[in-house]
């Protein structure tokens, strides 16, 4: 036994498959005292593999169609009949305004909750009819019609119909030029939903924008930036959201840079400076996304403050690295002094060897001569073993330290340039909040003091005699 529901009433039946479907439909229409033509009614499956499907004669005669797992059947007006009844009112230019408003309102509810009717509505070009209703009505009816379009775009078939029907995207984009703020807001939502959902959304919206601008005698996206400074929060938010989605969906870096350049020519940076005071979290999120995707920093924005903070952190990290290198060099100073002393002794040793008539090869390495240490002279000849052991190591260490000192000096100069650049940027922001200025000035002062201290250490290191190996 299988239950059949019609409104609040309920009946049960065996549903023998050898009985024609049309006879079963007429039978239950009679049992439920349904008014109207029984041919306009059919069964819809609830539950199971074919849930929400309206059963047709083809389904009923198909052996692969089964009612296993079905919870119950609903006797309802066929989707095709329901759509045709409503389309008659939608396409009638002389329809009563109240009747038309009621039909559009009901369609909004039906398409939101009835998948079968929604698909039938889209298939029968209902979206095109609804666009006509939008263009010839005003007020509440216009808003209801936009809501129907928004619900239809929630279906894959609806998105495909909108993009494949000639001129329909152009008509949708034209709606943002409406004088009604409500229509502007909803049409912007539909446009950025289309752009986001469709793989070729950027091209579709861009072509529609160029077409609308040509008809209005404007530059593409000029009206969009007008909406961005309209003063209505929802319109401004949706306009900025559309711009961000367009940047996100740009098919190439070249297209993105060209799109951003066009917006900059129209003055978007100035507009965003004026409206960035909007504190709403959604707007600030979209504003940050625009700056990140376009690489355009808005003066005095939270994004710019974050950039400065990151730069300060990078400079601080660089300073700490240089400080560690400097400490390492300071730790090597005793060795440098030792090596310098050894080299001076090498020179004295060679001089004394020559004065004593000791043969010394000028191609051989030299070693130390310590007049106090008697072991420096063996059998009247200079002991070269110590010199052989120390000379390569000494020269290598001297070269390494010299290179590190030069590299440190170069990094200090680069750090000074970066600090100067940051200082110039911070000076421009003189009208920023007092607390942020105080923090930034403290950080800058700290960096300058540390750089001066580091440069003083480098100058001290540079003032020491340069170590060179004296040829014998």
Tab-separated table of C-alpha atoms in Angstrom:
chain	number	residue	atom	x	y	z
A	1	UNK	CA	0.000	0.000	0.000
A	2	UNK	CA	1.221	3.509	-0.830
A	3	UNK	CA	-0.098	6.739	0.628
A	4	UNK	CA	-1.279	9.622	-1.549
A	5	UNK	CA	-1.507	13.116	-0.052
A	6	UNK	CA	-3.460	16.067	-1.421
A	7	UNK	CA	-3.464	19.101	0.846
A	8	UNK	CA	-4.514	17.845	4.276
A	9	UNK	CA	-6.305	14.734	2.966
A	10	UNK	CA	-4.700	11.314	2.602
A	11	UNK	CA	-5.596	8.034	0.851
A	12	UNK	CA	-3.848	4.695	0.234
A	13	UNK	CA	-3.699	2.362	-2.774
A	14	UNK	CA	-1.826	-0.675	-4.094
A	15	UNK	CA	-0.706	1.180	-7.253
A	16	UNK	CA	-0.686	-1.809	-9.583
A	17	UNK	CA	1.712	-1.100	-12.477
A	18	UNK	CA	-0.635	-2.709	-14.991
A	19	UNK	CA	-3.142	0.098	-14.440
A	20	UNK	CA	-2.528	3.155	-16.692
A	21	UNK	CA	-1.191	6.182	-14.806
A	22	UNK	CA	-3.882	8.474	-16.186
A	23	UNK	CA	-6.605	6.268	-14.680
A	24	UNK	CA	-4.920	6.374	-11.270
A	25	UNK	CA	-4.639	10.180	-11.461
A	26	UNK	CA	-8.315	10.563	-12.355
A	27	UNK	CA	-9.261	8.101	-9.631
A	28	UNK	CA	-7.505	10.081	-6.914
A	29	UNK	CA	-8.726	13.428	-8.254
A	30	UNK	CA	-12.215	12.057	-7.745
A	31	UNK	CA	-11.409	10.686	-4.289
A	32	UNK	CA	-10.015	14.067	-3.209
A	33	UNK	CA	-12.830	16.027	-4.893
A	34	UNK	CA	-10.318	18.051	-6.874
A	35	UNK	CA	-11.829	20.896	-8.847
A	36	UNK	CA	-10.745	21.506	-12.409
A	37	UNK	CA	-9.490	19.262	-15.163
A	38	UNK	CA	-8.040	15.962	-13.814
A	39	UNK	CA	-5.559	15.994	-16.701
A	40	UNK	CA	-3.894	19.013	-15.087
A	41	UNK	CA	-2.941	16.929	-12.037
A	42	UNK	CA	-0.234	14.328	-11.512
A	43	UNK	CA	1.752	12.452	-8.873
A	44	UNK	CA	5.000	13.723	-7.365
A	45	UNK	CA	7.325	11.296	-5.583
A	46	UNK	CA	8.343	12.092	-1.995
A	47	UNK	CA	11.367	10.166	-0.765
A	48	UNK	CA	13.353	7.365	-2.343
A	49	UNK	CA	15.575	7.406	-5.419
A	50	UNK	CA	13.223	9.581	-7.484
A	51	UNK	CA	12.241	12.058	-4.773
A	52	UNK	CA	10.535	15.278	-6.009
A	53	UNK	CA	10.066	13.774	-9.471
A	54	UNK	CA	6.719	14.248	-11.196
A	55	UNK	CA	5.715	10.882	-12.671
A	56	UNK	CA	4.979	10.819	-16.408
A	57	UNK	CA	3.487	8.089	-18.577
A	58	UNK	CA	6.981	7.330	-19.871
A	59	UNK	CA	8.224	6.839	-16.320
A	60	UNK	CA	5.255	4.649	-15.460
A	61	UNK	CA	5.897	2.365	-18.449
A	62	UNK	CA	9.662	2.248	-17.869
A	63	UNK	CA	10.661	-0.902	-16.003
A	64	UNK	CA	13.667	0.858	-14.466
A	65	UNK	CA	11.353	3.268	-12.669
A	66	UNK	CA	10.277	1.919	-9.308
A	67	UNK	CA	8.564	3.130	-6.164
A	68	UNK	CA	10.891	1.417	-3.731
A	69	UNK	CA	11.737	3.571	-0.711
A	70	UNK	CA	9.017	6.087	-1.572
A	71	UNK	CA	7.377	7.545	1.537
A	72	UNK	CA	4.247	8.818	-0.194
A	73	UNK	CA	2.977	10.461	-3.375
A	74	UNK	CA	1.597	13.978	-3.644
A	75	UNK	CA	-1.282	14.753	-5.980
A	76	UNK	CA	-0.509	18.216	-7.352
A	77	UNK	CA	-0.966	20.466	-10.370
A	78	UNK	CA	1.538	19.499	-13.044
A	79	UNK	CA	4.550	21.898	-13.262
A	80	UNK	CA	3.911	22.491	-16.972
A	81	UNK	CA	0.320	23.514	-16.264
A	82	UNK	CA	1.333	25.730	-13.342
A	83	UNK	CA	3.967	27.506	-15.417
A	84	UNK	CA	1.630	28.064	-18.349
A	85	UNK	CA	-1.023	29.532	-16.069
A	86	UNK	CA	1.461	32.052	-14.661
A	87	UNK	CA	3.113	32.845	-18.000
A	88	UNK	CA	-0.209	33.981	-19.414
A	89	UNK	CA	-0.242	36.779	-16.857
A	90	UNK	CA	3.478	37.580	-17.198
A	91	UNK	CA	3.372	38.110	-20.962
A	92	UNK	CA	0.072	39.998	-20.935
A	93	UNK	CA	0.915	43.730	-21.244
A	94	UNK	CA	-2.615	44.588	-20.153
A	95	UNK	CA	-2.629	42.470	-17.009
A	96	UNK	CA	-4.011	44.127	-13.902
A	97	UNK	CA	-1.149	45.459	-11.725
A	98	UNK	CA	-2.474	43.737	-8.601
A	99	UNK	CA	-2.933	40.429	-10.442
A	100	UNK	CA	0.563	40.665	-11.879
A	101	UNK	CA	2.054	41.475	-8.483
A	102	UNK	CA	0.268	38.481	-6.916
A	103	UNK	CA	1.477	36.115	-9.646
A	104	UNK	CA	5.085	37.283	-9.371
A	105	UNK	CA	4.969	37.020	-5.581
A	106	UNK	CA	3.640	33.445	-5.789
A	107	UNK	CA	6.260	32.498	-8.364
A	108	UNK	CA	8.987	33.658	-6.005
A	109	UNK	CA	7.716	31.251	-3.377
A	110	UNK	CA	7.122	28.389	-5.852
A	111	UNK	CA	10.574	28.570	-7.472
A	112	UNK	CA	12.256	28.711	-4.072
A	113	UNK	CA	10.547	25.532	-2.885
A	114	UNK	CA	9.460	23.534	-5.960
A	115	UNK	CA	12.395	22.221	-7.987
A	116	UNK	CA	10.227	20.633	-10.684
A	117	UNK	CA	8.286	23.842	-11.327
A	118	UNK	CA	11.473	25.928	-11.216
A	119	UNK	CA	13.124	23.776	-13.883
A	120	UNK	CA	9.946	23.939	-16.006
A	121	UNK	CA	9.769	27.720	-15.563
A	122	UNK	CA	13.377	28.115	-16.748
A	123	UNK	CA	12.883	25.712	-19.649
A	124	UNK	CA	9.834	27.662	-20.852
A	125	UNK	CA	11.823	30.940	-21.005
A	126	UNK	CA	10.264	32.210	-17.804
A	127	UNK	CA	13.401	34.206	-16.928
A	128	UNK	CA	13.082	36.175	-20.149
A	129	UNK	CA	9.427	36.891	-19.375
A	130	UNK	CA	10.379	37.996	-15.870
A	131	UNK	CA	12.984	40.389	-17.277
A	132	UNK	CA	10.239	41.990	-19.349
A	133	UNK	CA	8.131	42.376	-16.212
A	134	UNK	CA	11.037	44.146	-14.471
A	135	UNK	CA	11.440	46.640	-17.305
A	136	UNK	CA	7.743	47.544	-17.493
A	137	UNK	CA	6.881	47.677	-13.775
A	138	UNK	CA	8.002	49.687	-10.772
A	139	UNK	CA	8.003	49.381	-7.025
A	140	UNK	CA	7.070	46.183	-5.213
A	141	UNK	CA	6.343	44.125	-8.338
A	142	UNK	CA	9.750	45.008	-9.738
A	143	UNK	CA	11.406	43.857	-6.522
A	144	UNK	CA	9.470	40.565	-6.514
A	145	UNK	CA	10.505	39.928	-10.133
A	146	UNK	CA	14.178	40.480	-9.274
A	147	UNK	CA	13.798	37.996	-6.432
A	148	UNK	CA	12.417	35.432	-8.918
A	149	UNK	CA	15.465	35.957	-11.138
A	150	UNK	CA	17.768	35.518	-8.151
A	151	UNK	CA	16.072	32.230	-7.219
A	152	UNK	CA	16.289	31.032	-10.848
A	153	UNK	CA	20.047	31.713	-10.934
A	154	UNK	CA	20.402	29.223	-8.106
A	155	UNK	CA	19.829	26.464	-10.679
A	156	UNK	CA	22.457	25.355	-13.173
A	157	UNK	CA	19.850	25.491	-15.909
A	158	UNK	CA	18.962	29.055	-14.917
A	159	UNK	CA	22.587	30.209	-15.091
A	160	UNK	CA	23.017	28.491	-18.449
A	161	UNK	CA	19.814	30.022	-19.857
A	162	UNK	CA	20.838	33.525	-18.761
A	163	UNK	CA	24.275	33.323	-20.380
A	164	UNK	CA	23.162	31.573	-23.566
A	165	UNK	CA	20.138	33.764	-24.330
A	166	UNK	CA	21.163	36.656	-26.536
A	167	UNK	CA	20.933	40.049	-24.871
A	168	UNK	CA	19.713	38.797	-21.501
A	169	UNK	CA	22.982	39.578	-19.686
A	170	UNK	CA	22.946	43.067	-21.240
A	171	UNK	CA	19.420	43.650	-19.937
A	172	UNK	CA	20.449	42.455	-16.490
A	173	UNK	CA	23.453	44.798	-16.363
A	174	UNK	CA	21.288	47.707	-17.555
A	175	UNK	CA	19.229	47.341	-14.388
A	176	UNK	CA	22.023	48.813	-12.269
A	177	UNK	CA	21.263	52.130	-13.981
A	178	UNK	CA	17.759	52.150	-12.481
A	179	UNK	CA	16.691	55.118	-10.392
A	180	UNK	CA	15.482	52.779	-7.641
A	181	UNK	CA	18.060	51.970	-4.942
A	182	UNK	CA	16.328	48.659	-4.286
A	183	UNK	CA	16.648	47.654	-7.936
A	184	UNK	CA	20.267	48.808	-8.023
A	185	UNK	CA	21.088	46.717	-4.982
A	186	UNK	CA	19.386	43.547	-6.219
A	187	UNK	CA	20.640	43.859	-9.799
A	188	UNK	CA	24.221	44.286	-8.538
A	189	UNK	CA	23.769	41.105	-6.504
A	190	UNK	CA	22.594	39.254	-9.617
A	191	UNK	CA	25.489	40.559	-11.726
A	192	UNK	CA	28.221	39.605	-9.268
A	193	UNK	CA	26.512	36.239	-8.644
A	194	UNK	CA	26.610	35.628	-12.411
A	195	UNK	CA	30.236	36.727	-12.632
A	196	UNK	CA	31.272	34.492	-9.731
A	197	UNK	CA	29.331	31.390	-10.752
A	198	UNK	CA	30.136	31.323	-14.468
A	199	UNK	CA	33.565	30.250	-15.717
A	200	UNK	CA	33.543	33.062	-18.272
A	201	UNK	CA	31.943	35.563	-15.897
A	202	UNK	CA	34.543	38.299	-16.415
A	203	UNK	CA	34.038	38.398	-20.183
A	204	UNK	CA	30.236	38.334	-19.914
A	205	UNK	CA	30.057	41.222	-17.448
A	206	UNK	CA	32.784	43.203	-19.209
A	207	UNK	CA	30.975	43.013	-22.553
A	208	UNK	CA	27.697	44.005	-20.874
A	209	UNK	CA	29.421	46.989	-19.200
A	210	UNK	CA	30.906	48.151	-22.517
A	211	UNK	CA	27.523	47.797	-24.239
A	212	UNK	CA	25.726	49.746	-21.494
A	213	UNK	CA	28.376	52.490	-21.553
A	214	UNK	CA	28.122	52.794	-25.348
A	215	UNK	CA	24.349	53.226	-25.214
A	216	UNK	CA	24.609	55.782	-22.397
A	217	UNK	CA	27.521	57.680	-23.963
A	218	UNK	CA	29.775	56.962	-20.979
A	219	UNK	CA	33.075	55.293	-20.246
A	220	UNK	CA	32.739	51.602	-19.207
A	221	UNK	CA	32.258	51.233	-15.440
A	222	UNK	CA	31.707	54.963	-14.987
A	223	UNK	CA	28.192	54.390	-13.677
A	224	UNK	CA	29.431	51.582	-11.424
A	225	UNK	CA	31.786	54.015	-9.692
A	226	UNK	CA	28.901	56.466	-9.398
A	227	UNK	CA	27.017	53.794	-7.456
A	228	UNK	CA	30.110	53.236	-5.315
A	229	UNK	CA	29.687	56.757	-3.940
A	230	UNK	CA	25.873	56.728	-3.885
A	231	UNK	CA	25.671	56.986	-0.092
A	232	UNK	CA	23.543	53.847	0.282
A	233	UNK	CA	25.506	51.203	2.186
A	234	UNK	CA	24.078	48.143	0.404
A	235	UNK	CA	24.611	49.662	-3.047
A	236	UNK	CA	28.171	50.673	-2.163
A	237	UNK	CA	28.967	47.247	-0.725
A	238	UNK	CA	27.532	45.404	-3.742
A	239	UNK	CA	29.372	47.700	-6.158
A	240	UNK	CA	32.713	47.074	-4.448
A	241	UNK	CA	31.953	43.350	-4.271
A	242	UNK	CA	31.312	43.264	-8.029
A	243	UNK	CA	34.632	45.027	-8.671
A	244	UNK	CA	36.486	42.540	-6.468
A	245	UNK	CA	34.867	39.541	-8.143
A	246	UNK	CA	35.744	40.972	-11.556
A	247	UNK	CA	39.392	41.213	-10.481
A	248	UNK	CA	39.273	37.693	-9.048
A	249	UNK	CA	37.758	36.269	-12.249
A	250	UNK	CA	40.097	38.120	-14.626
A	251	UNK	CA	41.426	35.449	-17.021
A	252	UNK	CA	44.994	36.821	-17.078
A	253	UNK	CA	47.326	39.230	-15.316
A	254	UNK	CA	47.182	41.519	-18.356
A	255	UNK	CA	43.381	41.704	-18.202
A	256	UNK	CA	43.521	42.369	-14.451
A	257	UNK	CA	46.045	45.208	-14.788
A	258	UNK	CA	44.039	46.736	-17.634
A	259	UNK	CA	40.825	46.565	-15.592
A	260	UNK	CA	42.489	48.166	-12.560
A	261	UNK	CA	44.072	50.884	-14.723
A	262	UNK	CA	40.634	51.737	-16.138
A	263	UNK	CA	39.213	52.066	-12.625
A	264	UNK	CA	42.123	54.252	-11.527
A	265	UNK	CA	41.550	56.557	-14.488
A	266	UNK	CA	37.944	56.941	-13.337
A	267	UNK	CA	39.134	57.961	-9.865
A	268	UNK	CA	38.365	54.892	-7.774
A	269	UNK	CA	41.236	55.619	-5.400
A	270	UNK	CA	39.826	59.031	-4.515
A	271	UNK	CA	36.351	57.542	-4.058
A	272	UNK	CA	37.590	54.827	-1.719
A	273	UNK	CA	39.509	57.398	0.339
A	274	UNK	CA	36.246	59.253	0.887
A	275	UNK	CA	34.140	56.204	1.823
A	276	UNK	CA	36.703	54.145	3.740
A	277	UNK	CA	35.346	55.575	6.989
A	278	UNK	CA	32.504	53.057	6.781
A	279	UNK	CA	33.229	50.810	9.752
A	280	UNK	CA	31.049	47.845	8.779
A	281	UNK	CA	33.096	44.651	8.815
A	282	UNK	CA	31.835	43.463	5.399
A	283	UNK	CA	32.770	46.729	3.743
A	284	UNK	CA	36.216	46.787	5.355
A	285	UNK	CA	36.759	43.199	4.208
A	286	UNK	CA	35.894	44.114	0.614
A	287	UNK	CA	38.080	47.228	0.819
A	288	UNK	CA	41.042	45.141	1.988
A	289	UNK	CA	40.390	42.596	-0.783
A	290	UNK	CA	40.427	45.376	-3.392
A	291	UNK	CA	43.780	46.712	-2.187
A	292	UNK	CA	45.304	43.250	-2.021
A	293	UNK	CA	44.111	42.172	-5.487
A	294	UNK	CA	44.864	45.481	-7.225
A	295	UNK	CA	48.085	46.369	-5.360
A	296	UNK	CA	46.616	49.841	-4.844
A	297	UNK	CA	47.034	51.108	-1.278
A	298	UNK	CA	44.353	53.515	-0.055
A	299	UNK	CA	45.915	56.285	2.112
A	300	UNK	CA	45.000	56.119	5.812
A	301	UNK	CA	43.313	52.740	5.417
A	302	UNK	CA	43.751	49.797	7.755
A	303	UNK	CA	45.448	47.958	4.899
A	304	UNK	CA	48.098	50.669	4.594
A	305	UNK	CA	48.680	50.600	8.349
A	306	UNK	CA	49.161	46.847	8.098
A	307	UNK	CA	51.700	47.369	5.299
A	308	UNK	CA	53.664	49.758	7.500
A	309	UNK	CA	53.531	47.322	10.363
A	310	UNK	CA	54.891	44.547	8.167
A	311	UNK	CA	57.672	46.812	6.888
A	312	UNK	CA	58.619	47.703	10.439
A	313	UNK	CA	58.715	44.034	11.366
A	314	UNK	CA	60.925	43.279	8.365
A	315	UNK	CA	63.309	46.108	9.267
A	316	UNK	CA	63.416	44.947	12.871
A	317	UNK	CA	64.217	41.408	11.761
A	318	UNK	CA	66.937	42.726	9.458
A	319	UNK	CA	68.360	44.808	12.267
A	320	UNK	CA	68.513	41.806	14.583
A	321	UNK	CA	70.307	39.803	11.881
A	322	UNK	CA	72.867	42.557	11.448
A	323	UNK	CA	73.250	42.846	15.176
A	324	UNK	CA	74.006	39.121	15.417
A	325	UNK	CA	76.585	39.408	12.624
A	326	UNK	CA	78.164	42.370	14.340
A	327	UNK	CA	78.345	40.463	17.619
A	328	UNK	CA	80.004	37.600	15.770
A	329	UNK	CA	82.597	39.966	14.327
A	330	UNK	CA	83.199	41.477	17.743
A	331	UNK	CA	83.819	38.012	19.084
A	332	UNK	CA	86.455	37.494	16.367
A	333	UNK	CA	88.398	40.616	17.330
A	334	UNK	CA	90.793	38.811	19.711
A	335	UNK	CA	91.684	36.421	16.901
A	336	UNK	CA	92.169	39.343	14.505
A	337	UNK	CA	94.528	41.009	16.959
A	338	UNK	CA	96.403	37.760	17.373
A	339	UNK	CA	96.744	37.296	13.631
A	340	UNK	CA	97.886	40.891	13.189
A	341	UNK	CA	100.525	40.388	15.862
A	342	UNK	CA	101.651	37.199	14.174
A	343	UNK	CA	101.961	38.909	10.812
A	344	UNK	CA	104.047	41.702	12.290
A	345	UNK	CA	106.285	39.107	13.828
A	346	UNK	CA	106.614	37.368	10.436
A	347	UNK	CA	107.904	40.587	8.958
A	348	UNK	CA	110.391	41.148	11.774
A	349	UNK	CA	111.499	37.552	11.579
A	350	UNK	CA	112.301	37.839	7.879
A	351	UNK	CA	114.160	41.102	8.421
A	352	UNK	CA	116.257	39.581	11.203
A	353	UNK	CA	116.911	36.458	9.131
A	354	UNK	CA	118.234	38.581	6.273
A	355	UNK	CA	120.389	40.645	8.655
A	356	UNK	CA	121.865	37.425	10.142
A	357	UNK	CA	122.689	36.101	6.686
A	358	UNK	CA	120.228	33.255	6.907
A	359	UNK	CA	119.071	32.140	3.452
A	360	UNK	CA	115.345	32.619	3.063
A	361	UNK	CA	113.372	31.552	-0.006
A	362	UNK	CA	111.059	34.339	-1.122
A	363	UNK	CA	108.652	31.795	-2.602
A	364	UNK	CA	108.363	29.866	0.645
A	365	UNK	CA	105.905	30.745	3.418
A	366	UNK	CA	107.138	32.788	6.362
A	367	UNK	CA	106.754	32.121	10.059
A	368	UNK	CA	107.113	34.085	13.253
A	369	UNK	CA	110.310	35.336	14.875
A	370	UNK	CA	110.041	35.786	18.579
A	371	UNK	CA	113.243	37.324	19.881
A	372	UNK	CA	112.356	36.294	23.402
A	373	UNK	CA	111.676	32.700	22.424
A	374	UNK	CA	115.029	30.980	21.764
A	375	UNK	CA	113.217	28.180	19.914
A	376	UNK	CA	112.530	30.585	17.078
A	377	UNK	CA	116.147	30.072	15.943
A	378	UNK	CA	117.410	26.505	15.532
A	379	UNK	CA	121.117	25.951	14.787
A	380	UNK	CA	121.437	29.519	13.625
A	381	UNK	CA	118.539	29.134	11.186
A	382	UNK	CA	114.964	30.352	11.410
A	383	UNK	CA	112.406	27.737	12.538
A	384	UNK	CA	109.907	27.853	9.652
A	385	UNK	CA	107.637	25.086	10.900
A	386	UNK	CA	105.455	27.404	12.962
A	387	UNK	CA	105.116	29.774	10.036
A	388	UNK	CA	104.109	26.951	7.710
A	389	UNK	CA	101.362	25.918	10.118
A	390	UNK	CA	99.946	29.376	10.859
A	391	UNK	CA	100.240	31.308	7.626
A	392	UNK	CA	97.451	29.657	5.550
A	393	UNK	CA	95.018	29.723	8.453
A	394	UNK	CA	95.891	33.303	9.328
A	395	UNK	CA	95.445	34.592	5.795
A	396	UNK	CA	92.142	32.718	5.356
A	397	UNK	CA	90.687	34.099	8.565
A	398	UNK	CA	91.786	37.619	7.679
A	399	UNK	CA	90.118	37.394	4.255
A	400	UNK	CA	86.892	36.022	5.725
A	401	UNK	CA	86.670	38.751	8.347
A	402	UNK	CA	87.440	41.430	5.769
A	403	UNK	CA	84.638	40.174	3.485
A	404	UNK	CA	82.167	39.994	6.356
A	405	UNK	CA	83.026	43.514	7.388
A	406	UNK	CA	82.446	44.792	3.820
A	407	UNK	CA	79.151	42.891	3.545
A	408	UNK	CA	78.016	44.305	6.880
A	409	UNK	CA	78.784	47.821	5.696
A	410	UNK	CA	76.727	47.250	2.516
A	411	UNK	CA	73.762	45.949	4.509
A	412	UNK	CA	73.948	48.948	6.825
A	413	UNK	CA	73.741	51.303	3.839
A	414	UNK	CA	70.745	49.383	2.433
A	415	UNK	CA	69.046	49.473	5.815
A	416	UNK	CA	69.615	53.221	5.995
A	417	UNK	CA	67.970	53.668	2.573
A	418	UNK	CA	64.959	51.587	3.627
A	419	UNK	CA	64.647	53.543	6.844
A	420	UNK	CA	64.772	56.830	4.927
A	421	UNK	CA	62.060	55.623	2.551
A	422	UNK	CA	59.855	54.525	5.435
A	423	UNK	CA	60.441	57.856	7.152
A	424	UNK	CA	59.278	59.741	4.055
A	425	UNK	CA	56.140	57.589	3.854
A	426	UNK	CA	55.344	58.078	7.510
A	427	UNK	CA	55.779	61.861	7.210
A	428	UNK	CA	52.977	61.976	4.611
A	429	UNK	CA	50.552	60.487	7.149
A	430	UNK	CA	50.645	63.516	9.485
A	431	UNK	CA	46.896	63.527	9.974
A	432	UNK	CA	46.685	59.924	11.170
A	433	UNK	CA	45.341	59.216	14.676
A	434	UNK	CA	47.620	60.436	17.482
A	435	UNK	CA	48.080	57.010	18.963
A	436	UNK	CA	49.382	55.498	15.761
A	437	UNK	CA	51.710	58.474	15.159
A	438	UNK	CA	53.118	58.072	18.659
A	439	UNK	CA	53.785	54.361	18.131
A	440	UNK	CA	55.368	54.899	14.732
A	441	UNK	CA	57.597	57.733	15.998
A	442	UNK	CA	58.795	55.559	18.860
A	443	UNK	CA	59.651	52.739	16.470
A	444	UNK	CA	61.426	55.086	14.065
A	445	UNK	CA	63.424	56.664	16.884
A	446	UNK	CA	64.401	53.246	18.161
A	447	UNK	CA	65.517	52.122	14.699
A	448	UNK	CA	67.540	55.304	14.143
A	449	UNK	CA	69.294	54.947	17.513
A	450	UNK	CA	70.102	51.331	16.805
A	451	UNK	CA	71.401	52.149	13.305
A	452	UNK	CA	73.611	54.955	14.659
A	453	UNK	CA	74.952	52.569	17.283
A	454	UNK	CA	75.597	49.891	14.681
A	455	UNK	CA	77.319	52.361	12.349
A	456	UNK	CA	79.524	53.512	15.209
A	457	UNK	CA	80.576	49.932	15.813
A	458	UNK	CA	81.319	49.468	12.109
A	459	UNK	CA	83.359	52.679	12.013
A	460	UNK	CA	85.329	51.464	15.011
A	461	UNK	CA	85.975	48.192	13.213
A	462	UNK	CA	86.922	50.018	10.014
A	463	UNK	CA	89.378	52.300	11.866
A	464	UNK	CA	91.561	49.368	12.819
A	465	UNK	CA	94.549	48.740	10.552
A	466	UNK	CA	93.842	46.634	7.476
A	467	UNK	CA	95.587	43.295	7.580
A	468	UNK	CA	97.782	42.634	4.593
A	469	UNK	CA	100.410	39.989	4.092
A	470	UNK	CA	103.811	41.508	3.576
A	471	UNK	CA	105.832	39.856	0.880
A	472	UNK	CA	109.284	38.803	2.023
